[in-house]
Amino acid sequence: MLAVLAVVLLILPGLVVDHDLSGAQLAAADRLNAVNNVRTTLLQAVGGAVVLFGAYATWRQLRVSQDGLNATREGHVTDRFSRAVDQLGSDKLDVRIGGLYALWRIADHSARDREAVISIMAAYLRTHLPWPPQEPEAPAAEVSINMVRPLESRAADAQVALTGLGVLGQERRPEWLNVSFTDLRRADCDGLWLNGVNLDGACLEAASVYQVNLSGASLIAANLRHAELGTSILRQVRCTEADLRGARLVRADLREADFSGADLREANLRKARAHRTVFTGADLRMADLRGCDLSGADLRQTKLESALASDLTIWPTGFDARTAGVVVTEDPGAEPDNLLPAAAITRQAPPLRST
């Protein structure tokens, strides 16, 4: 390299000048000045090449260092993931809760592990809260809902898993997730993203599902008695054969949902949007439909005796509400917003008048 540099800086400038002169004579001082100019240009070129080479070498070193840091980070994440999963099998409640929060934190910082964490939380709910209940300490399936404690007090770890699943589910891919046949009585689901979740056969009796995104979810044969579903999004949800007696669906978005064969006796659907919703064979006796938009709804074989309606209720074209046994009464007016989150409203589930 030194020899090449010497040739470039000492010999090559004179050859370049002689070549450009093509045999012409030039004064010694002028020739020396010309050689120096060529030498300066070549020196700048060599310096630029050295700078570029140094930049490339630095970039390569940074790449190698970054790859090493990424490998170390992935190793740390894997270790944390394994320790968190091990904690879920602990006999101590606080250790299990810590493991769930650790997984939640990993999902927040590692997009690659997000789907795995969500699947683990769903599996945790299915195995720890099966429906019907299998553990002797769990409330029996036939016990009155007023005797069942809220989920956050009777199974705090399961409530953490449910909340984490619903928060992380906002960016879930794929959207389908299995949480079927789980015991979610009096669960707190307020504000969660449960769109596309499979809740078939699950029990959400008296659960707080306020302002929840359930669009595209499946609730086939689910128990939603006395559930608070106010202002929730249930677009294109499948609630066939579901039990929604006494459920509150005030101002809920039920557009294009399927409630075929569902039991909606005494349900509160005031101001709900049920455009093109299917109620084929559903039981809506004694339901409150005042201000409900049922335009384009399928009400074939729907039982509507003693259901309440008002002049603001919008029926499908050609539907005769009075012939169906609907009681038309005064509209209650604007529905007030809940001052407290639904989960903070402690209320006893009233006994159902229908049997």
mmCIF file of C-alpha atoms in Angstrom:
data_model
loop_
_atom_site.group_PDB
_atom_site.id
_atom_site.type_symbol
_atom_site.label_atom_id
_atom_site.label_comp_id
_atom_site.label_asym_id
_atom_site.label_seq_id
_atom_site.Cartn_x
_atom_site.Cartn_y
_atom_site.Cartn_z
ATOM 1 C CA MET A 1 0.000 0.000 0.000
ATOM 2 C CA LEU A 2 2.862 2.379 0.810
ATOM 3 C CA ALA A 3 4.539 1.552 -2.526
ATOM 4 C CA VAL A 4 1.298 2.157 -4.424
ATOM 5 C CA LEU A 5 0.795 5.412 -2.552
ATOM 6 C CA ALA A 6 4.357 6.510 -3.405
ATOM 7 C CA VAL A 7 3.849 5.738 -7.095
ATOM 8 C CA VAL A 8 0.519 7.602 -7.111
ATOM 9 C CA LEU A 9 1.870 10.702 -5.379
ATOM 10 C CA LEU A 10 5.496 10.860 -6.677
ATOM 11 C CA ILE A 11 5.609 9.330 -10.141
ATOM 12 C CA LEU A 12 2.070 9.409 -11.550
ATOM 13 C CA PRO A 13 1.627 13.240 -11.413
ATOM 14 C CA GLY A 14 4.707 13.760 -13.673
ATOM 15 C CA LEU A 15 3.493 11.147 -16.141
ATOM 16 C CA VAL A 16 0.065 12.771 -16.273
ATOM 17 C CA VAL A 17 1.538 16.213 -16.936
ATOM 18 C CA ASP A 18 3.918 14.878 -19.654
ATOM 19 C CA HIS A 19 1.027 13.031 -21.263
ATOM 20 C CA ASP A 20 -1.110 16.162 -21.347
ATOM 21 C CA LEU A 21 1.759 18.281 -22.786
ATOM 22 C CA SER A 22 2.250 15.782 -25.650
ATOM 23 C CA GLY A 23 5.918 16.727 -26.040
ATOM 24 C CA ALA A 24 5.432 20.481 -25.671
ATOM 25 C CA GLN A 25 8.000 22.378 -23.665
ATOM 26 C CA LEU A 26 7.071 24.084 -20.411
ATOM 27 C CA ALA A 27 9.127 26.183 -18.007
ATOM 28 C CA ALA A 28 10.400 24.293 -14.974
ATOM 29 C CA ALA A 29 8.393 26.406 -12.521
ATOM 30 C CA ASP A 30 5.182 25.977 -14.521
ATOM 31 C CA ARG A 31 5.762 22.236 -14.879
ATOM 32 C CA LEU A 32 6.364 21.914 -11.135
ATOM 33 C CA ASN A 33 3.163 23.846 -10.420
ATOM 34 C CA ALA A 34 1.214 21.577 -12.797
ATOM 35 C CA VAL A 35 2.658 18.431 -11.161
ATOM 36 C CA ASN A 36 1.734 19.773 -7.715
ATOM 37 C CA ASN A 37 -1.822 20.463 -8.874
ATOM 38 C CA VAL A 38 -2.162 16.897 -10.164
ATOM 39 C CA ARG A 39 -0.607 15.562 -6.961
ATOM 40 C CA THR A 40 -3.104 17.578 -4.869
ATOM 41 C CA THR A 41 -6.017 16.221 -6.876
ATOM 42 C CA LEU A 42 -4.782 12.653 -6.543
ATOM 43 C CA LEU A 43 -4.201 13.154 -2.818
ATOM 44 C CA GLN A 44 -7.765 14.370 -2.393
ATOM 45 C CA ALA A 45 -9.056 11.371 -4.307
ATOM 46 C CA VAL A 46 -7.009 8.994 -2.160
ATOM 47 C CA GLY A 47 -8.241 10.761 0.972
ATOM 48 C CA GLY A 48 -11.841 10.468 -0.185
ATOM 49 C CA ALA A 49 -11.364 6.755 -0.873
ATOM 50 C CA VAL A 50 -9.892 6.281 2.590
ATOM 51 C CA VAL A 51 -12.874 8.107 4.168
ATOM 52 C CA LEU A 52 -15.346 5.982 2.209
ATOM 53 C CA PHE A 53 -13.536 2.802 3.178
ATOM 54 C CA GLY A 54 -13.523 3.890 6.819
ATOM 55 C CA ALA A 55 -17.255 4.655 6.688
ATOM 56 C CA TYR A 56 -17.950 1.243 5.156
ATOM 57 C CA ALA A 57 -15.849 -0.493 7.786
ATOM 58 C CA THR A 58 -17.636 1.420 10.544
ATOM 59 C CA TRP A 59 -21.028 0.525 9.058
ATOM 60 C CA ARG A 60 -20.079 -3.142 8.929
ATOM 61 C CA GLN A 61 -18.919 -3.014 12.526
ATOM 62 C CA LEU A 62 -22.183 -1.399 13.580
ATOM 63 C CA ARG A 63 -24.145 -4.082 11.750
ATOM 64 C CA VAL A 64 -22.207 -6.813 13.501
ATOM 65 C CA SER A 65 -22.703 -5.066 16.850
ATOM 66 C CA GLN A 66 -26.424 -4.591 16.195
ATOM 67 C CA ASP A 67 -26.855 -8.241 15.258
ATOM 68 C CA GLY A 68 -25.116 -9.193 18.469
ATOM 69 C CA LEU A 69 -27.350 -6.879 20.498
ATOM 70 C CA ASN A 70 -30.467 -8.279 18.805
ATOM 71 C CA ALA A 71 -29.376 -11.822 19.538
ATOM 72 C CA THR A 72 -28.720 -10.908 23.174
ATOM 73 C CA ARG A 73 -32.088 -9.149 23.414
ATOM 74 C CA GLU A 74 -33.916 -12.121 21.898
ATOM 75 C CA GLY A 75 -32.191 -14.351 24.409
ATOM 76 C CA HIS A 76 -33.328 -12.126 27.280
ATOM 77 C CA VAL A 77 -36.910 -12.064 25.941
ATOM 78 C CA THR A 78 -36.913 -15.853 25.609
ATOM 79 C CA ASP A 79 -35.680 -16.232 29.179
ATOM 80 C CA ARG A 80 -38.300 -13.791 30.483
ATOM 81 C CA PHE A 81 -40.991 -15.553 28.451
ATOM 82 C CA SER A 82 -40.038 -18.959 29.846
ATOM 83 C CA ARG A 83 -39.948 -17.678 33.441
ATOM 84 C CA ALA A 84 -43.341 -15.977 33.028
ATOM 85 C CA VAL A 85 -44.928 -19.144 31.634
ATOM 86 C CA ASP A 86 -43.451 -21.151 34.520
ATOM 87 C CA GLN A 87 -45.085 -18.709 36.951
ATOM 88 C CA LEU A 88 -48.531 -19.507 35.533
ATOM 89 C CA GLY A 89 -48.274 -23.002 36.984
ATOM 90 C CA SER A 90 -47.612 -21.763 40.522
ATOM 91 C CA ASP A 91 -49.949 -22.581 43.404
ATOM 92 C CA LYS A 92 -49.710 -18.976 44.636
ATOM 93 C CA LEU A 93 -52.156 -16.456 43.218
ATOM 94 C CA ASP A 94 -49.778 -13.498 43.332
ATOM 95 C CA VAL A 95 -47.106 -15.459 41.431
ATOM 96 C CA ARG A 96 -49.589 -16.330 38.675
ATOM 97 C CA ILE A 97 -50.718 -12.708 38.434
ATOM 98 C CA GLY A 98 -47.082 -11.622 38.196
ATOM 99 C CA GLY A 99 -46.514 -14.106 35.386
ATOM 100 C CA LEU A 100 -49.519 -12.763 33.452
ATOM 101 C CA TYR A 101 -48.342 -9.176 33.822
ATOM 102 C CA ALA A 102 -44.843 -10.227 32.739
ATOM 103 C CA LEU A 103 -46.284 -11.790 29.575
ATOM 104 C CA TRP A 104 -48.340 -8.651 28.984
ATOM 105 C CA ARG A 105 -45.205 -6.515 29.209
ATOM 106 C CA ILE A 106 -43.351 -8.831 26.818
ATOM 107 C CA ALA A 107 -46.200 -8.508 24.295
ATOM 108 C CA ASP A 108 -46.012 -4.710 24.544
ATOM 109 C CA HIS A 109 -42.305 -4.689 23.688
ATOM 110 C CA SER A 110 -42.044 -7.657 21.323
ATOM 111 C CA ALA A 111 -44.399 -7.775 18.344
ATOM 112 C CA ARG A 112 -43.121 -11.266 17.492
ATOM 113 C CA ASP A 113 -44.391 -12.624 20.820
ATOM 114 C CA ARG A 114 -47.719 -10.782 20.895
ATOM 115 C CA GLU A 115 -49.773 -13.539 19.274
ATOM 116 C CA ALA A 116 -48.222 -16.203 21.498
ATOM 117 C CA VAL A 117 -49.034 -14.186 24.626
ATOM 118 C CA ILE A 118 -52.653 -13.645 23.530
ATOM 119 C CA SER A 119 -53.062 -17.369 22.817
ATOM 120 C CA ILE A 120 -51.598 -18.246 26.219
ATOM 121 C CA MET A 121 -54.032 -15.898 27.972
ATOM 122 C CA ALA A 122 -56.960 -17.433 26.083
ATOM 123 C CA ALA A 123 -55.793 -20.937 27.006
ATOM 124 C CA TYR A 124 -55.378 -19.798 30.619
ATOM 125 C CA LEU A 125 -59.031 -18.738 30.732
ATOM 126 C CA ARG A 126 -60.237 -21.978 29.141
ATOM 127 C CA THR A 127 -58.282 -24.186 31.539
ATOM 128 C CA HIS A 128 -58.768 -22.190 34.758
ATOM 129 C CA LEU A 129 -62.403 -21.142 34.252
ATOM 130 C CA PRO A 130 -64.199 -23.932 32.376
ATOM 131 C CA TRP A 131 -67.952 -23.826 31.968
ATOM 132 C CA PRO A 132 -69.729 -25.632 33.545
ATOM 133 C CA PRO A 133 -67.452 -25.235 36.625
ATOM 134 C CA GLN A 134 -65.340 -28.260 37.478
ATOM 135 C CA GLU A 135 -63.364 -27.088 40.507
ATOM 136 C CA PRO A 136 -65.054 -27.744 43.882
ATOM 137 C CA GLU A 137 -64.313 -24.212 45.133
ATOM 138 C CA ALA A 138 -65.922 -22.575 42.073
ATOM 139 C CA PRO A 139 -69.546 -21.385 42.353
ATOM 140 C CA ALA A 140 -71.923 -24.032 41.071
ATOM 141 C CA ALA A 141 -73.604 -23.481 37.714
ATOM 142 C CA GLU A 142 -77.091 -23.440 39.213
ATOM 143 C CA VAL A 143 -76.351 -20.964 42.026
ATOM 144 C CA SER A 144 -78.069 -17.561 41.918
ATOM 145 C CA ILE A 145 -75.947 -14.950 40.162
ATOM 146 C CA ASN A 146 -76.384 -12.668 43.186
ATOM 147 C CA MET A 147 -74.409 -15.223 45.207
ATOM 148 C CA VAL A 148 -71.481 -15.167 42.764
ATOM 149 C CA ARG A 149 -68.684 -12.730 43.554
ATOM 150 C CA PRO A 150 -67.225 -10.530 40.796
ATOM 151 C CA LEU A 151 -64.540 -12.260 38.779
ATOM 152 C CA GLU A 152 -61.805 -9.872 39.956
ATOM 153 C CA SER A 153 -62.360 -10.989 43.561
ATOM 154 C CA ARG A 154 -63.042 -14.717 43.107
ATOM 155 C CA ALA A 155 -60.409 -15.288 40.388
ATOM 156 C CA ALA A 156 -58.176 -12.215 40.125
ATOM 157 C CA ASP A 157 -55.665 -13.985 37.874
ATOM 158 C CA ALA A 158 -58.382 -14.852 35.353
ATOM 159 C CA GLN A 159 -59.576 -11.235 35.330
ATOM 160 C CA VAL A 160 -56.001 -10.104 34.573
ATOM 161 C CA ALA A 161 -55.792 -12.621 31.709
ATOM 162 C CA LEU A 162 -59.137 -11.453 30.312
ATOM 163 C CA THR A 163 -58.154 -7.781 30.511
ATOM 164 C CA GLY A 164 -54.762 -8.417 28.930
ATOM 165 C CA LEU A 165 -56.349 -10.409 26.138
ATOM 166 C CA GLY A 166 -58.858 -7.630 25.453
ATOM 167 C CA VAL A 167 -56.272 -4.833 25.500
ATOM 168 C CA LEU A 168 -53.736 -6.641 23.336
ATOM 169 C CA GLY A 169 -56.542 -7.789 21.042
ATOM 170 C CA GLN A 170 -56.789 -4.340 19.480
ATOM 171 C CA GLU A 171 -53.954 -5.302 17.104
ATOM 172 C CA ARG A 172 -54.554 -9.043 17.047
ATOM 173 C CA ARG A 173 -53.709 -11.021 13.898
ATOM 174 C CA PRO A 174 -55.418 -13.274 13.097
ATOM 175 C CA GLU A 175 -58.580 -11.953 14.695
ATOM 176 C CA TRP A 176 -60.150 -15.330 15.573
ATOM 177 C CA LEU A 177 -59.479 -16.511 19.139
ATOM 178 C CA ASN A 178 -61.017 -19.358 21.138
ATOM 179 C CA VAL A 179 -62.377 -18.496 24.599
ATOM 180 C CA SER A 180 -65.401 -20.780 24.346
ATOM 181 C CA PHE A 181 -67.063 -22.553 27.293
ATOM 182 C CA THR A 182 -65.517 -20.326 29.956
ATOM 183 C CA ASP A 183 -67.006 -19.162 33.259
ATOM 184 C CA LEU A 184 -66.996 -15.366 32.992
ATOM 185 C CA ARG A 185 -69.872 -14.619 35.364
ATOM 186 C CA ARG A 186 -69.647 -11.043 36.662
ATOM 187 C CA ALA A 187 -66.483 -10.442 34.633
ATOM 188 C CA ASP A 188 -65.261 -6.913 33.917
ATOM 189 C CA CYS A 189 -64.882 -6.526 30.138
ATOM 190 C CA ASP A 190 -65.425 -2.766 29.933
ATOM 191 C CA GLY A 191 -63.747 -1.114 26.952
ATOM 192 C CA LEU A 192 -62.004 -4.272 25.735
ATOM 193 C CA TRP A 193 -61.422 -5.397 22.149
ATOM 194 C CA LEU A 194 -63.021 -8.829 21.808
ATOM 195 C CA ASN A 195 -63.815 -8.612 18.107
ATOM 196 C CA GLY A 196 -63.719 -11.957 16.370
ATOM 197 C CA VAL A 197 -63.432 -13.886 19.642
ATOM 198 C CA ASN A 198 -65.133 -17.269 19.929
ATOM 199 C CA LEU A 199 -67.244 -17.183 23.101
ATOM 200 C CA ASP A 200 -69.566 -20.020 22.134
ATOM 201 C CA GLY A 201 -71.157 -21.651 25.162
ATOM 202 C CA ALA A 202 -69.495 -19.226 27.568
ATOM 203 C CA CYS A 203 -71.317 -17.890 30.628
ATOM 204 C CA LEU A 204 -71.195 -14.091 30.912
ATOM 205 C CA GLU A 205 -74.172 -13.774 33.219
ATOM 206 C CA ALA A 206 -74.257 -10.300 34.832
ATOM 207 C CA ALA A 207 -70.916 -9.506 33.179
ATOM 208 C CA SER A 208 -70.012 -5.892 32.487
ATOM 209 C CA VAL A 209 -69.471 -5.653 28.735
ATOM 210 C CA TYR A 210 -69.872 -1.888 28.498
ATOM 211 C CA GLN A 211 -68.449 -0.117 25.412
ATOM 212 C CA VAL A 212 -66.831 -3.330 24.173
ATOM 213 C CA ASN A 213 -65.964 -4.139 20.562
ATOM 214 C CA LEU A 214 -67.523 -7.562 19.886
ATOM 215 C CA SER A 215 -67.925 -7.147 16.131
ATOM 216 C CA GLY A 216 -67.724 -10.455 14.308
ATOM 217 C CA ALA A 217 -67.582 -12.423 17.574
ATOM 218 C CA SER A 218 -69.379 -15.725 18.078
ATOM 219 C CA LEU A 219 -71.682 -16.092 21.091
ATOM 220 C CA ILE A 220 -73.640 -19.132 19.993
ATOM 221 C CA ALA A 221 -75.594 -20.606 22.934
ATOM 222 C CA ALA A 222 -73.816 -18.224 25.323
ATOM 223 C CA ASN A 223 -75.380 -17.146 28.624
ATOM 224 C CA LEU A 224 -75.648 -13.343 28.759
ATOM 225 C CA ARG A 225 -78.461 -13.000 31.283
ATOM 226 C CA HIS A 226 -78.436 -9.566 32.966
ATOM 227 C CA ALA A 227 -75.228 -8.631 31.102
ATOM 228 C CA GLU A 228 -74.481 -4.928 30.664
ATOM 229 C CA LEU A 229 -73.883 -4.459 26.926
ATOM 230 C CA GLY A 230 -74.727 -0.781 26.699
ATOM 231 C CA THR A 231 -73.102 1.138 23.799
ATOM 232 C CA SER A 232 -71.124 -1.979 22.800
ATOM 233 C CA ILE A 233 -70.453 -2.890 19.168
ATOM 234 C CA LEU A 234 -72.015 -6.225 18.206
ATOM 235 C CA ARG A 235 -72.003 -5.808 14.449
ATOM 236 C CA GLN A 236 -72.249 -9.134 12.584
ATOM 237 C CA VAL A 237 -72.024 -11.011 15.878
ATOM 238 C CA ARG A 238 -73.515 -14.514 16.021
ATOM 239 C CA CYS A 239 -75.820 -14.850 19.039
ATOM 240 C CA THR A 240 -77.953 -17.739 17.819
ATOM 241 C CA GLU A 241 -79.660 -19.673 20.629
ATOM 242 C CA ALA A 242 -78.059 -17.320 23.177
ATOM 243 C CA ASP A 243 -79.746 -16.468 26.477
ATOM 244 C CA LEU A 244 -80.002 -12.673 26.821
ATOM 245 C CA ARG A 245 -82.889 -12.461 29.274
ATOM 246 C CA GLY A 246 -82.738 -9.217 31.173
ATOM 247 C CA ALA A 247 -79.633 -8.068 29.292
ATOM 248 C CA ARG A 248 -79.076 -4.343 28.755
ATOM 249 C CA LEU A 249 -78.289 -3.410 25.167
ATOM 250 C CA VAL A 250 -79.087 0.292 25.413
ATOM 251 C CA ARG A 251 -77.657 2.180 22.404
ATOM 252 C CA ALA A 252 -75.761 -0.932 21.319
ATOM 253 C CA ASP A 253 -74.783 -1.424 17.672
ATOM 254 C CA LEU A 254 -76.494 -4.661 16.596
ATOM 255 C CA ARG A 255 -76.440 -4.104 12.861
ATOM 256 C CA GLU A 256 -76.370 -7.264 10.727
ATOM 257 C CA ALA A 257 -76.085 -9.450 13.841
ATOM 258 C CA ASP A 258 -77.765 -12.852 14.042
ATOM 259 C CA PHE A 259 -80.043 -13.468 17.043
ATOM 260 C CA SER A 260 -81.896 -16.410 15.518
ATOM 261 C CA GLY A 261 -83.567 -18.454 18.244
ATOM 262 C CA ALA A 262 -82.142 -16.214 20.972
ATOM 263 C CA ASP A 263 -84.011 -15.578 24.218
ATOM 264 C CA LEU A 264 -84.296 -11.806 24.648
ATOM 265 C CA ARG A 265 -87.209 -11.687 27.077
ATOM 266 C CA GLU A 266 -87.126 -8.590 29.275
ATOM 267 C CA ALA A 267 -84.008 -7.368 27.462
ATOM 268 C CA ASN A 268 -83.492 -3.614 27.197
ATOM 269 C CA LEU A 269 -82.833 -2.574 23.592
ATOM 270 C CA ARG A 270 -83.775 1.081 23.929
ATOM 271 C CA LYS A 271 -82.136 3.232 21.223
ATOM 272 C CA ALA A 272 -80.266 0.194 19.891
ATOM 273 C CA ARG A 273 -79.319 0.113 16.209
ATOM 274 C CA ALA A 274 -80.611 -3.165 14.802
ATOM 275 C CA HIS A 275 -80.681 -2.398 11.084
ATOM 276 C CA ARG A 276 -80.826 -5.635 9.052
ATOM 277 C CA THR A 277 -80.469 -7.699 12.229
ATOM 278 C CA VAL A 278 -81.839 -11.244 12.152
ATOM 279 C CA PHE A 279 -84.322 -12.113 14.922
ATOM 280 C CA THR A 280 -85.818 -15.170 13.236
ATOM 281 C CA GLY A 281 -87.493 -17.331 15.885
ATOM 282 C CA ALA A 282 -86.175 -15.110 18.689
ATOM 283 C CA ASP A 283 -88.175 -14.443 21.868
ATOM 284 C CA LEU A 284 -88.574 -10.703 22.488
ATOM 285 C CA ARG A 285 -91.552 -10.852 24.809
ATOM 286 C CA MET A 286 -91.542 -8.040 27.411
ATOM 287 C CA ALA A 287 -88.422 -6.570 25.794
ATOM 288 C CA ASP A 288 -88.019 -2.793 25.721
ATOM 289 C CA LEU A 289 -87.756 -1.689 22.085
ATOM 290 C CA ARG A 290 -88.515 1.992 22.550
ATOM 291 C CA GLY A 291 -86.488 4.056 20.104
ATOM 292 C CA CYS A 292 -84.892 0.942 18.600
ATOM 293 C CA ASP A 293 -84.074 1.029 14.879
ATOM 294 C CA LEU A 294 -85.355 -2.265 13.441
ATOM 295 C CA SER A 295 -85.430 -1.159 9.804
ATOM 296 C CA GLY A 296 -84.683 -4.069 7.518
ATOM 297 C CA ALA A 297 -84.652 -6.518 10.451
ATOM 298 C CA ASP A 298 -85.836 -10.080 9.960
ATOM 299 C CA LEU A 299 -88.707 -10.618 12.432
ATOM 300 C CA ARG A 300 -90.120 -13.834 11.024
ATOM 301 C CA GLN A 301 -91.579 -16.086 13.749
ATOM 302 C CA THR A 302 -90.368 -13.595 16.381
ATOM 303 C CA LYS A 303 -92.362 -13.488 19.624
ATOM 304 C CA LEU A 304 -93.145 -9.885 20.528
ATOM 305 C CA GLU A 305 -96.091 -10.153 22.938
ATOM 306 C CA SER A 306 -95.985 -7.442 25.643
ATOM 307 C CA ALA A 307 -92.825 -5.923 24.183
ATOM 308 C CA LEU A 308 -92.634 -2.144 24.622
ATOM 309 C CA ALA A 309 -92.320 0.244 21.689
ATOM 310 C CA SER A 310 -92.730 3.975 21.129
ATOM 311 C CA ASP A 311 -93.410 6.297 18.252
ATOM 312 C CA LEU A 312 -89.624 6.488 17.747
ATOM 313 C CA THR A 313 -89.296 2.739 17.184
ATOM 314 C CA ILE A 314 -88.512 2.040 13.524
ATOM 315 C CA TRP A 315 -90.052 -1.196 12.228
ATOM 316 C CA PRO A 316 -89.369 -3.094 8.988
ATOM 317 C CA THR A 317 -91.442 -1.984 6.020
ATOM 318 C CA GLY A 318 -94.950 -3.435 6.208
ATOM 319 C CA PHE A 319 -94.607 -4.793 9.763
ATOM 320 C CA ASP A 320 -97.689 -4.386 11.981
ATOM 321 C CA ALA A 321 -96.452 -4.050 15.564
ATOM 322 C CA ARG A 322 -99.897 -4.000 17.205
ATOM 323 C CA THR A 323 -100.937 -7.223 15.484
ATOM 324 C CA ALA A 324 -97.753 -8.824 16.852
ATOM 325 C CA GLY A 325 -98.821 -7.892 20.394
ATOM 326 C CA VAL A 326 -96.446 -4.955 20.915
ATOM 327 C CA VAL A 327 -97.476 -2.364 23.512
ATOM 328 C CA VAL A 328 -96.905 1.174 22.233
ATOM 329 C CA THR A 329 -96.113 3.598 25.040
ATOM 330 C CA GLU A 330 -94.367 6.895 25.658
ATOM 331 C CA ASP A 331 -90.697 7.172 24.710
ATOM 332 C CA PRO A 332 -88.364 7.634 27.734
ATOM 333 C CA GLY A 333 -86.320 10.336 25.979
ATOM 334 C CA ALA A 334 -82.557 10.584 25.727
ATOM 335 C CA GLU A 335 -80.607 7.872 27.482
ATOM 336 C CA PRO A 336 -78.216 9.265 30.122
ATOM 337 C CA ASP A 337 -74.569 8.281 30.052
ATOM 338 C CA ASN A 338 -73.201 6.175 32.877
ATOM 339 C CA LEU A 339 -71.399 8.455 35.298
ATOM 340 C CA LEU A 340 -69.382 5.502 36.550
ATOM 341 C CA PRO A 341 -67.889 2.629 34.557
ATOM 342 C CA ALA A 342 -70.355 -0.235 34.374
ATOM 343 C CA ALA A 343 -68.114 -2.439 36.515
ATOM 344 C CA ALA A 344 -68.327 0.111 39.333
ATOM 345 C CA ILE A 345 -72.127 -0.058 39.402
ATOM 346 C CA THR A 346 -72.974 -2.668 41.976
ATOM 347 C CA ARG A 347 -76.509 -3.872 41.403
ATOM 348 C CA GLN A 348 -78.367 -7.038 42.181
ATOM 349 C CA ALA A 349 -79.696 -8.942 39.191
ATOM 350 C CA PRO A 350 -83.491 -8.697 39.486
ATOM 351 C CA PRO A 351 -85.424 -11.951 39.244
ATOM 352 C CA LEU A 352 -86.731 -12.576 35.762
ATOM 353 C CA ARG A 353 -90.492 -12.432 35.378
ATOM 354 C CA SER A 354 -90.397 -14.807 32.436
ATOM 355 C CA THR A 355 -89.671 -18.474 32.847
#
